[in-house]
Amino acid sequence: MAIIEVPQLADNFAYLIIDDATGEAGVVDCAEAAKVLAAVKRQNVKLTTVLSTHWHYDHVGGNKDLLATIPNLRIYGARAENGRIPGLTDPIDDGDEVRVGSLHGRAIGIPAHTNGHVAYYFPSLKAVFSGDTLFIAGCGRLFEGGAATMVKSLSKLAALPDDTRVYCGHEYTVKNLAFALTLEPGNRALAAKYQWAQRVRQEGKWTVPSTIGAEKQFNPFLRTDSPEIRANLAKVAPGLEDPVAIFAKIRELKDNY
Ligand code: ZN
Ligand code: FE
């Protein structure tokens, strides 16, 4: 089994999940079908499944074109986003099983960026596909849910095993890390990750995947209890104690960064 990154649009990722046992593949999110189909051909696999994380066009805009080439595709996506995910065949809810060939995964409902946003977790791959909810060193914008909803969604991902690899929807890492450093300049894991990410990008490579354990060390949206972050926030917004209020302030600062 393998996970293959397929760059899409300016900074999106689609991911091929390959099941060696059956030669079947699934794709997590697809904006540009031609690039996904080219990767499928290169890998010499049979694309049977689409796993859509949420309805935004940069994640599902290629579904129709995939269907035009492969009419019997199975397309998973949130029941709550039925009608907005093109070609949806298998509406899912939190906890539902998904399959790619003989690989078993499960949907984790993580609303806030969109109302029905789901992650796909494959324990046998030690991998979670987090869409636009958890980015490397960042999180998605709150388009359809509030701060409390996002905090709960992120905590569901943070509860996965530390060695779970995180495959997110966008290459936003360098900018996320630069912002994180404004709040936590003394965090050595964060500073090291920033140096690493800049070098990787200069080499034309991608910063995915991360891991859940690593994210807990430097992602400010998972670090609302950090004394350094709290002290720096207090300079601009004194008196915040509640983790949701702290999260909301960090999100607001990031929106304006
Ligand atoms: Zn999105
Ligand atoms: Fe997106």
mmCIF file of C-alpha atoms and ligand atoms in Angstrom:
data_model
loop_
_atom_site.group_PDB
_atom_site.id
_atom_site.type_symbol
_atom_site.label_atom_id
_atom_site.label_comp_id
_atom_site.label_asym_id
_atom_site.label_seq_id
_atom_site.Cartn_x
_atom_site.Cartn_y
_atom_site.Cartn_z
ATOM 1 C CA MET A 1 0.000 0.000 0.000
ATOM 2 C CA ALA A 2 1.088 3.492 -0.711
ATOM 3 C CA ILE A 3 -0.056 7.084 -0.495
ATOM 4 C CA ILE A 4 0.846 9.286 -3.463
ATOM 5 C CA GLU A 5 0.570 13.078 -3.435
ATOM 6 C CA VAL A 6 -1.000 14.605 -6.531
ATOM 7 C CA PRO A 7 -0.623 18.417 -6.578
ATOM 8 C CA GLN A 8 -3.737 20.261 -7.725
ATOM 9 C CA LEU A 9 -4.390 23.912 -8.650
ATOM 10 C CA ALA A 10 -2.046 26.397 -6.931
ATOM 11 C CA ASP A 11 -1.480 24.685 -3.569
ATOM 12 C CA ASN A 12 -4.018 21.850 -3.166
ATOM 13 C CA PHE A 13 -3.296 18.159 -2.681
ATOM 14 C CA ALA A 14 -5.178 15.153 -3.952
ATOM 15 C CA TYR A 15 -3.906 11.827 -2.587
ATOM 16 C CA LEU A 16 -3.996 8.401 -4.169
ATOM 17 C CA ILE A 17 -4.472 5.574 -1.688
ATOM 18 C CA ILE A 18 -3.238 2.367 -3.300
ATOM 19 C CA ASP A 19 -4.242 -1.104 -2.160
ATOM 20 C CA ASP A 20 -1.551 -3.491 -3.367
ATOM 21 C CA ALA A 21 -3.695 -6.545 -2.614
ATOM 22 C CA THR A 22 -6.301 -5.672 -5.250
ATOM 23 C CA GLY A 23 -4.536 -3.078 -7.401
ATOM 24 C CA GLU A 24 -7.368 -0.670 -6.581
ATOM 25 C CA ALA A 25 -6.900 2.984 -5.732
ATOM 26 C CA GLY A 26 -8.955 5.699 -4.119
ATOM 27 C CA VAL A 27 -8.411 9.411 -4.416
ATOM 28 C CA VAL A 28 -8.902 11.783 -1.505
ATOM 29 C CA ASP A 29 -10.256 15.032 -2.998
ATOM 30 C CA CYS A 30 -9.960 15.891 -6.673
ATOM 31 C CA ALA A 31 -9.930 19.332 -8.227
ATOM 32 C CA GLU A 32 -8.244 18.440 -11.510
ATOM 33 C CA ALA A 33 -9.219 15.035 -12.879
ATOM 34 C CA ALA A 34 -6.591 14.960 -15.626
ATOM 35 C CA LYS A 35 -3.719 15.116 -13.129
ATOM 36 C CA VAL A 36 -5.310 12.453 -10.936
ATOM 37 C CA LEU A 37 -5.948 10.158 -13.919
ATOM 38 C CA ALA A 38 -2.347 10.647 -15.088
ATOM 39 C CA ALA A 39 -1.102 9.600 -11.635
ATOM 40 C CA VAL A 40 -3.431 6.579 -11.708
ATOM 41 C CA LYS A 41 -1.953 5.566 -15.054
ATOM 42 C CA ARG A 42 1.627 6.081 -13.837
ATOM 43 C CA GLN A 43 0.967 3.896 -10.813
ATOM 44 C CA ASN A 44 -0.757 1.281 -12.985
ATOM 45 C CA VAL A 45 -3.747 0.968 -10.637
ATOM 46 C CA LYS A 46 -7.517 0.921 -11.052
ATOM 47 C CA LEU A 47 -9.294 3.975 -9.635
ATOM 48 C CA THR A 48 -12.523 2.814 -7.987
ATOM 49 C CA THR A 49 -13.200 5.303 -5.218
ATOM 50 C CA VAL A 50 -13.296 9.018 -4.419
ATOM 51 C CA LEU A 51 -13.223 10.226 -0.818
ATOM 52 C CA SER A 52 -14.349 13.855 -0.654
ATOM 53 C CA THR A 53 -13.500 15.734 2.553
ATOM 54 C CA HIS A 54 -15.839 18.692 1.956
ATOM 55 C CA TRP A 55 -17.818 20.437 -0.752
ATOM 56 C CA HIS A 56 -15.431 23.296 -1.684
ATOM 57 C CA TYR A 57 -14.638 23.301 -5.415
ATOM 58 C CA ASP A 58 -10.882 22.942 -4.840
ATOM 59 C CA HIS A 59 -11.639 19.541 -3.257
ATOM 60 C CA VAL A 60 -14.500 18.199 -5.414
ATOM 61 C CA GLY A 61 -14.252 20.220 -8.641
ATOM 62 C CA GLY A 62 -12.828 17.232 -10.513
ATOM 63 C CA ASN A 63 -15.482 14.673 -9.505
ATOM 64 C CA LYS A 64 -17.629 15.172 -12.623
ATOM 65 C CA ASP A 65 -14.659 14.778 -14.965
ATOM 66 C CA LEU A 66 -13.545 11.633 -13.140
ATOM 67 C CA LEU A 67 -17.054 10.211 -13.546
ATOM 68 C CA ALA A 68 -17.000 11.007 -17.262
ATOM 69 C CA THR A 69 -13.996 8.684 -17.575
ATOM 70 C CA ILE A 70 -14.955 6.117 -14.896
ATOM 71 C CA PRO A 71 -18.778 6.054 -14.682
ATOM 72 C CA ASN A 72 -19.037 3.441 -11.891
ATOM 73 C CA LEU A 73 -16.853 5.304 -9.376
ATOM 74 C CA ARG A 74 -17.904 5.147 -5.750
ATOM 75 C CA ILE A 75 -17.874 8.647 -4.288
ATOM 76 C CA TYR A 76 -17.923 9.080 -0.527
ATOM 77 C CA GLY A 77 -18.781 12.376 1.128
ATOM 78 C CA ALA A 78 -20.713 13.796 4.052
ATOM 79 C CA ARG A 79 -24.453 13.220 4.082
ATOM 80 C CA ALA A 80 -24.744 16.802 5.381
ATOM 81 C CA GLU A 81 -23.177 17.992 2.095
ATOM 82 C CA ASN A 82 -25.330 15.825 -0.183
ATOM 83 C CA GLY A 83 -26.238 17.984 -3.181
ATOM 84 C CA ARG A 84 -23.033 19.988 -2.965
ATOM 85 C CA ILE A 85 -20.586 17.139 -3.618
ATOM 86 C CA PRO A 86 -20.833 16.311 -7.337
ATOM 87 C CA GLY A 87 -21.544 12.638 -8.074
ATOM 88 C CA LEU A 88 -21.925 11.593 -4.420
ATOM 89 C CA THR A 89 -22.935 7.896 -4.338
ATOM 90 C CA ASP A 90 -22.221 6.972 -0.708
ATOM 91 C CA PRO A 91 -23.301 9.624 1.821
ATOM 92 C CA ILE A 92 -21.534 9.041 5.142
ATOM 93 C CA ASP A 93 -21.829 10.148 8.734
ATOM 94 C CA ASP A 94 -19.305 10.354 11.571
ATOM 95 C CA GLY A 95 -17.919 6.881 12.324
ATOM 96 C CA ASP A 96 -19.009 5.228 9.071
ATOM 97 C CA GLU A 97 -16.685 2.742 7.429
ATOM 98 C CA VAL A 98 -15.128 3.493 4.038
ATOM 99 C CA ARG A 99 -13.230 1.094 1.806
ATOM 100 C CA VAL A 100 -10.580 1.288 -0.880
ATOM 101 C CA GLY A 101 -10.124 -2.216 -2.248
ATOM 102 C CA SER A 102 -9.359 -4.320 0.824
ATOM 103 C CA LEU A 103 -8.311 -1.310 2.920
ATOM 104 C CA HIS A 104 -10.697 -0.241 5.658
ATOM 105 C CA GLY A 105 -10.969 3.323 6.883
ATOM 106 C CA ARG A 106 -13.429 5.384 8.808
ATOM 107 C CA ALA A 107 -14.956 8.808 8.463
ATOM 108 C CA ILE A 108 -14.456 11.235 11.332
ATOM 109 C CA GLY A 109 -16.912 14.115 11.415
ATOM 110 C CA ILE A 110 -14.917 17.314 11.912
ATOM 111 C CA PRO A 111 -17.252 20.230 11.153
ATOM 112 C CA ALA A 112 -16.470 23.987 11.296
ATOM 113 C CA HIS A 113 -14.589 24.808 8.073
ATOM 114 C CA THR A 114 -17.722 23.419 6.446
ATOM 115 C CA ASN A 115 -20.755 22.002 8.202
ATOM 116 C CA GLY A 116 -20.183 18.432 7.010
ATOM 117 C CA HIS A 117 -16.399 18.281 6.758
ATOM 118 C CA VAL A 118 -15.012 14.780 7.303
ATOM 119 C CA ALA A 119 -11.547 13.303 7.750
ATOM 120 C CA TYR A 120 -10.718 9.810 6.519
ATOM 121 C CA TYR A 121 -8.682 7.698 8.937
ATOM 122 C CA PHE A 122 -6.977 4.468 7.855
ATOM 123 C CA PRO A 123 -5.476 2.715 10.917
ATOM 124 C CA SER A 124 -3.655 0.134 8.774
ATOM 125 C CA LEU A 125 -1.933 2.980 6.886
ATOM 126 C CA LYS A 126 -1.355 5.005 10.058
ATOM 127 C CA ALA A 127 -2.738 7.925 8.082
ATOM 128 C CA VAL A 128 -5.475 10.524 8.357
ATOM 129 C CA PHE A 129 -6.634 12.759 5.521
ATOM 130 C CA SER A 130 -7.620 15.971 7.250
ATOM 131 C CA GLY A 131 -8.796 18.162 4.351
ATOM 132 C CA ASP A 132 -9.089 21.818 5.311
ATOM 133 C CA THR A 133 -9.559 21.218 9.054
ATOM 134 C CA LEU A 134 -6.047 20.389 10.306
ATOM 135 C CA PHE A 135 -3.159 21.795 8.276
ATOM 136 C CA ILE A 136 0.512 21.418 9.111
ATOM 137 C CA ALA A 137 0.982 24.055 11.831
ATOM 138 C CA GLY A 138 -2.460 25.483 11.117
ATOM 139 C CA CYS A 139 -6.191 24.906 10.820
ATOM 140 C CA GLY A 140 -8.958 25.803 8.400
ATOM 141 C CA ARG A 141 -10.985 28.977 8.436
ATOM 142 C CA LEU A 142 -14.329 28.967 10.247
ATOM 143 C CA PHE A 143 -16.719 29.285 7.311
ATOM 144 C CA GLU A 144 -19.690 27.243 8.539
ATOM 145 C CA GLY A 145 -19.033 26.637 12.232
ATOM 146 C CA GLY A 146 -17.810 28.481 15.305
ATOM 147 C CA ALA A 147 -14.665 28.258 17.398
ATOM 148 C CA ALA A 148 -16.121 25.745 19.858
ATOM 149 C CA THR A 149 -17.044 23.426 16.991
ATOM 150 C CA MET A 150 -13.546 23.645 15.497
ATOM 151 C CA VAL A 151 -11.884 23.027 18.870
ATOM 152 C CA LYS A 152 -13.967 19.862 19.242
ATOM 153 C CA SER A 153 -13.157 18.751 15.686
ATOM 154 C CA LEU A 154 -9.423 19.321 16.161
ATOM 155 C CA SER A 155 -9.502 17.451 19.464
ATOM 156 C CA LYS A 156 -10.925 14.395 17.676
ATOM 157 C CA LEU A 157 -7.923 14.413 15.334
ATOM 158 C CA ALA A 158 -5.475 15.122 18.173
ATOM 159 C CA ALA A 159 -6.807 12.009 19.943
ATOM 160 C CA LEU A 160 -5.505 9.739 17.150
ATOM 161 C CA PRO A 161 -2.219 7.919 17.845
ATOM 162 C CA ASP A 162 0.831 10.220 17.788
ATOM 163 C CA ASP A 163 2.425 8.292 14.910
ATOM 164 C CA THR A 164 -0.592 8.878 12.642
ATOM 165 C CA ARG A 165 0.582 10.669 9.507
ATOM 166 C CA VAL A 166 -1.397 13.795 8.618
ATOM 167 C CA TYR A 167 -2.157 14.402 4.945
ATOM 168 C CA CYS A 168 -3.842 17.804 4.653
ATOM 169 C CA GLY A 169 -5.602 19.656 1.846
ATOM 170 C CA HIS A 170 -3.159 22.491 1.136
ATOM 171 C CA GLU A 171 0.548 23.336 1.137
ATOM 172 C CA TYR A 172 0.237 26.244 3.587
ATOM 173 C CA THR A 173 3.000 25.103 5.925
ATOM 174 C CA VAL A 174 5.643 27.834 5.657
ATOM 175 C CA LYS A 175 3.165 30.665 6.178
ATOM 176 C CA ASN A 176 1.476 28.776 9.025
ATOM 177 C CA LEU A 177 4.818 28.275 10.763
ATOM 178 C CA ALA A 178 5.787 31.934 10.305
ATOM 179 C CA PHE A 179 2.544 32.947 11.997
ATOM 180 C CA ALA A 180 3.020 30.383 14.780
ATOM 181 C CA LEU A 181 6.443 31.857 15.533
ATOM 182 C CA THR A 182 4.868 35.253 16.249
ATOM 183 C CA LEU A 183 3.062 33.608 19.188
ATOM 184 C CA GLU A 184 5.691 31.139 20.329
ATOM 185 C CA PRO A 185 9.182 32.294 19.323
ATOM 186 C CA GLY A 186 10.751 30.244 22.133
ATOM 187 C CA ASN A 187 9.374 26.913 20.858
ATOM 188 C CA ARG A 188 12.444 25.080 19.516
ATOM 189 C CA ALA A 189 10.469 22.348 17.745
ATOM 190 C CA LEU A 190 8.560 25.091 15.950
ATOM 191 C CA ALA A 191 11.707 27.006 14.942
ATOM 192 C CA ALA A 192 13.310 23.801 13.656
ATOM 193 C CA LYS A 193 10.199 22.893 11.671
ATOM 194 C CA TYR A 194 10.196 26.367 10.082
ATOM 195 C CA GLN A 195 13.824 26.002 8.963
ATOM 196 C CA TRP A 196 13.074 22.534 7.600
ATOM 197 C CA ALA A 197 9.909 23.604 5.753
ATOM 198 C CA GLN A 198 11.617 26.550 4.066
ATOM 199 C CA ARG A 199 14.433 24.292 2.847
ATOM 200 C CA VAL A 200 12.015 21.620 1.593
ATOM 201 C CA ARG A 201 9.986 24.173 -0.356
ATOM 202 C CA GLN A 202 13.107 25.731 -1.855
ATOM 203 C CA GLU A 203 13.980 22.250 -3.105
ATOM 204 C CA GLY A 204 10.562 22.105 -4.772
ATOM 205 C CA LYS A 205 9.276 19.347 -2.478
ATOM 206 C CA TRP A 206 6.158 19.132 -0.299
ATOM 207 C CA THR A 207 5.926 19.355 3.476
ATOM 208 C CA VAL A 208 3.257 16.626 3.796
ATOM 209 C CA PRO A 209 2.830 14.434 5.674
ATOM 210 C CA SER A 210 3.187 15.591 9.248
ATOM 211 C CA THR A 211 2.176 13.485 12.241
ATOM 212 C CA ILE A 212 -0.345 14.028 15.022
ATOM 213 C CA GLY A 213 2.474 13.868 17.590
ATOM 214 C CA ALA A 214 4.504 16.515 15.749
ATOM 215 C CA GLU A 215 1.495 18.806 15.337
ATOM 216 C CA LYS A 216 0.972 18.800 19.093
ATOM 217 C CA GLN A 217 4.511 20.174 19.441
ATOM 218 C CA PHE A 218 4.169 23.200 17.158
ATOM 219 C CA ASN A 219 0.629 23.747 15.835
ATOM 220 C CA PRO A 220 -0.659 26.792 17.768
ATOM 221 C CA PHE A 221 -4.273 25.700 17.304
ATOM 222 C CA LEU A 222 -3.494 22.537 19.310
ATOM 223 C CA ARG A 223 -1.482 24.475 21.895
ATOM 224 C CA THR A 224 -3.983 26.762 23.601
ATOM 225 C CA ASP A 225 -2.475 25.679 26.946
ATOM 226 C CA SER A 226 1.049 26.864 26.048
ATOM 227 C CA PRO A 227 2.215 29.428 28.653
ATOM 228 C CA GLU A 228 4.224 31.289 25.995
ATOM 229 C CA ILE A 229 1.246 31.553 23.629
ATOM 230 C CA ARG A 230 -0.973 32.669 26.499
ATOM 231 C CA ALA A 231 1.532 35.292 27.618
ATOM 232 C CA ASN A 232 1.836 36.704 24.096
ATOM 233 C CA LEU A 233 -1.925 36.720 23.567
ATOM 234 C CA ALA A 234 -2.350 38.564 26.865
ATOM 235 C CA LYS A 235 -0.431 41.491 25.370
ATOM 236 C CA VAL A 236 -3.149 42.021 22.738
ATOM 237 C CA ALA A 237 -6.148 40.441 24.491
ATOM 238 C CA PRO A 238 -5.798 40.375 28.275
ATOM 239 C CA GLY A 239 -7.810 38.062 30.483
ATOM 240 C CA LEU A 240 -8.445 35.123 28.156
ATOM 241 C CA GLU A 241 -8.588 31.836 30.064
ATOM 242 C CA ASP A 242 -11.107 29.637 28.287
ATOM 243 C CA PRO A 243 -9.441 27.383 25.656
ATOM 244 C CA VAL A 244 -12.193 28.149 23.115
ATOM 245 C CA ALA A 245 -11.727 31.910 23.590
ATOM 246 C CA ILE A 246 -7.961 31.495 23.235
ATOM 247 C CA PHE A 247 -8.452 29.409 20.103
ATOM 248 C CA ALA A 248 -10.827 32.031 18.663
ATOM 249 C CA LYS A 249 -8.273 34.800 19.291
ATOM 250 C CA ILE A 250 -5.488 32.815 17.608
ATOM 251 C CA ARG A 251 -7.806 32.135 14.648
ATOM 252 C CA GLU A 252 -8.668 35.850 14.424
ATOM 253 C CA LEU A 253 -4.995 36.848 14.484
ATOM 254 C CA LYS A 254 -4.233 34.276 11.777
ATOM 255 C CA ASP A 255 -7.129 35.547 9.622
ATOM 256 C CA ASN A 256 -5.476 38.979 9.691
ATOM 257 C CA TYR A 257 -1.870 37.806 9.394
HETATM 258 ZN ZN ZN B 1 -12.040 24.299 1.935
HETATM 259 FE FE FE B 2 -9.406 24.046 0.266
#
